[in-house]
Tab-separated table of C-alpha atoms in Angstrom:
chain	number	residue	atom	x	y	z
A	1	MET	CA	23.587	-68.292	69.687
A	2	GLN	CA	22.935	-70.234	73.113
A	3	LEU	CA	20.418	-69.359	75.632
A	4	GLU	CA	21.399	-69.863	79.412
A	5	LYS	CA	19.012	-69.393	82.109
A	6	VAL	CA	20.324	-67.976	85.670
A	7	PRO	CA	19.549	-70.497	88.129
A	8	ARG	CA	16.596	-69.294	90.493
A	9	GLU	CA	14.091	-70.741	92.833
A	10	ASN	CA	10.807	-68.653	93.158
A	11	SER	CA	12.275	-65.277	92.727
A	12	ASN	CA	12.025	-62.180	90.734
A	13	ASP	CA	15.199	-61.330	88.658
A	14	TYR	CA	15.215	-58.167	86.518
A	15	ASN	CA	17.280	-55.315	85.085
A	16	PRO	CA	20.248	-57.311	84.084
A	17	VAL	CA	23.642	-55.877	82.916
A	18	TRP	CA	26.578	-57.736	81.468
A	19	MET	CA	30.245	-57.056	82.102
A	20	GLY	CA	32.952	-59.330	81.049
A	21	ASP	CA	31.945	-62.869	81.970
A	22	THR	CA	29.448	-61.843	84.611
A	23	VAL	CA	25.807	-60.837	84.531
A	24	TYR	CA	24.443	-58.276	87.575
A	25	PHE	CA	20.909	-58.393	88.097
A	26	ILE	CA	18.354	-57.238	90.905
A	27	SER	CA	16.747	-60.146	92.661
A	28	ASP	CA	14.299	-60.667	95.826
A	29	ARG	CA	15.496	-64.142	96.366
A	30	ASN	CA	16.922	-63.470	99.953
A	31	GLY	CA	14.068	-60.839	100.984
A	32	ALA	CA	14.605	-57.100	99.666
A	33	ASN	CA	15.328	-56.648	96.222
A	34	THR	CA	19.181	-56.507	96.074
A	35	LEU	CA	22.289	-56.738	93.795
A	36	PHE	CA	23.369	-60.256	92.763
A	37	SER	CA	25.748	-61.521	90.023
A	38	TYR	CA	25.982	-64.808	88.154
A	39	ASP	CA	29.236	-65.789	86.788
A	40	THR	CA	28.935	-67.543	83.271
A	41	ARG	CA	32.189	-69.435	83.674
A	42	THR	CA	31.510	-71.197	87.161
A	43	LYS	CA	27.609	-70.924	86.845
A	44	ALA	CA	27.638	-69.283	90.462
A	45	VAL	CA	24.942	-66.814	91.583
A	46	LYS	CA	26.176	-64.611	94.356
A	47	GLN	CA	24.648	-61.958	96.590
A	48	LEU	CA	27.016	-58.659	96.506
A	49	ILE	CA	25.227	-56.501	98.785
A	50	ASP	CA	23.787	-57.429	102.320
A	51	ASN	CA	20.306	-55.426	102.052
A	52	LYS	CA	18.113	-55.712	105.122
A	53	GLY	CA	16.455	-52.506	104.158
A	54	LEU	CA	14.581	-50.871	101.139
A	55	ASP	CA	14.551	-52.451	97.723
A	56	LEU	CA	17.167	-51.397	94.922
A	57	LYS	CA	15.009	-49.993	91.976
A	58	SER	CA	17.514	-50.021	89.138
A	59	ILE	CA	21.241	-50.592	88.141
A	60	ASP	CA	23.612	-49.726	85.523
A	61	ALA	CA	27.244	-50.612	84.640
A	62	GLY	CA	30.082	-48.263	84.389
A	63	PRO	CA	33.788	-48.599	84.293
A	64	GLY	CA	34.820	-50.651	87.184
A	65	GLY	CA	31.427	-50.580	89.032
A	66	ILE	CA	27.651	-51.048	89.171
A	67	VAL	CA	25.494	-47.916	90.008
A	68	TYR	CA	22.277	-48.432	91.630
A	69	GLU	CA	19.318	-46.381	93.042
A	70	GLN	CA	17.940	-47.191	96.622
A	71	PHE	CA	15.494	-45.041	98.264
A	72	GLY	CA	16.313	-41.872	96.237
A	73	GLY	CA	20.124	-42.386	96.724
A	74	ILE	CA	22.708	-43.138	94.108
A	75	TYR	CA	25.504	-45.819	94.987
A	76	VAL	CA	28.331	-47.241	93.403
A	77	TYR	CA	29.190	-50.863	93.976
A	78	ASP	CA	33.072	-51.262	93.121
A	79	LEU	CA	33.856	-54.381	91.336
A	80	ALA	CA	37.482	-54.521	92.712
A	81	SER	CA	36.943	-53.960	96.400
A	82	GLY	CA	33.329	-55.108	96.609
A	83	LYS	CA	32.482	-52.129	98.588
A	84	THR	CA	29.528	-49.554	98.050
A	85	ARG	CA	29.765	-45.777	98.474
A	86	ARG	CA	27.086	-43.219	98.257
A	87	VAL	CA	27.380	-40.648	95.454
A	88	GLU	CA	26.949	-37.278	97.010
A	89	MET	CA	24.454	-34.945	95.020
A	90	HIS	CA	23.356	-31.531	95.681
A	91	LEU	CA	20.664	-30.281	93.223
A	92	ALA	CA	19.593	-26.415	93.098
A	93	GLY	CA	16.611	-25.501	91.473
A	94	ASP	CA	16.445	-22.181	89.674
A	95	LEU	CA	13.529	-20.893	91.962
A	96	PRO	CA	14.201	-17.053	92.421
A	97	ALA	CA	11.576	-16.969	95.125
A	98	THR	CA	13.212	-19.643	97.359
A	99	ARG	CA	16.668	-18.014	97.364
A	100	PRO	CA	17.822	-15.998	100.261
A	101	HIS	CA	17.067	-12.220	99.681
A	102	TRP	CA	16.181	-9.067	101.353
A	103	GLU	CA	12.480	-7.869	101.604
A	104	LYS	CA	10.836	-5.015	103.240
A	105	ALA	CA	8.641	-6.411	105.515
A	106	GLY	CA	7.886	-3.864	108.132
A	107	ASP	CA	4.468	-3.131	107.188
A	108	LYS	CA	3.499	-6.857	106.820
A	109	ILE	CA	4.799	-7.819	110.378
A	110	GLN	CA	1.686	-9.090	112.457
A	111	ASN	CA	3.564	-9.927	115.702
A	112	ALA	CA	7.201	-9.842	116.959
A	113	ALA	CA	9.177	-10.923	120.131
A	114	ILE	CA	12.795	-10.320	121.097
A	115	SER	CA	14.852	-12.920	122.927
A	116	PRO	CA	15.694	-11.905	126.625
A	117	THR	CA	19.433	-11.019	125.700
A	118	GLY	CA	18.360	-9.225	122.559
A	119	THR	CA	20.376	-11.329	120.201
A	120	ARG	CA	17.301	-12.966	118.661
A	121	ALA	CA	14.077	-12.080	117.261
A	122	VAL	CA	11.075	-13.876	115.913
A	123	LEU	CA	8.733	-12.095	113.428
A	124	LYS	CA	5.362	-13.352	112.234
A	125	ARG	CA	4.079	-12.411	108.795
A	126	ALA	CA	0.855	-14.119	107.954
A	127	GLU	CA	1.683	-17.874	108.342
A	128	ILE	CA	5.435	-17.508	107.750
A	129	PHE	CA	7.943	-17.101	110.698
A	130	LEU	CA	11.144	-15.412	110.091
A	131	ARG	CA	13.895	-15.916	112.609
A	132	CYS	CA	16.759	-13.261	112.706
A	133	ARG	CA	20.059	-13.671	114.437
A	134	ARG	CA	21.686	-10.224	114.913
A	135	LYS	CA	23.669	-8.485	117.502
A	136	ARG	CA	21.489	-5.476	117.425
A	137	VAL	CA	17.875	-5.677	116.117
A	138	THR	CA	15.875	-2.366	115.516
A	139	PHE	CA	12.495	-1.869	114.337
A	140	GLY	CA	11.215	1.370	112.789
A	141	THR	CA	12.116	3.507	109.965
């Protein structure tokens, strides 16, 4: 086994992943931590993403791409095209109290106001403001 060092000058390089003849890694050699590659055949280091913003935190390799995290977002760098796309994610917690629901609040309302047209109402219950959109708003039993 032979040890080969990636060429560098006063930079922090970390989180390497190997795909084929190329090592991909995060480096701060041009400012913010961004994605670089090192070709073991040509010995060339190349910056893959133009990052003028927030640091990349981690990377991992998958079929045809490098996945990385930047400021809470997950992105995929496509090796064939050299383009990055954001992975859309929507997480829903299993929190019944935060789900939309009906609640009897007539005896808990402290203040109320209706818009001039009567199409909107604002209700104050303790420190929580509820906004209702209805064509007809009625109060009472």
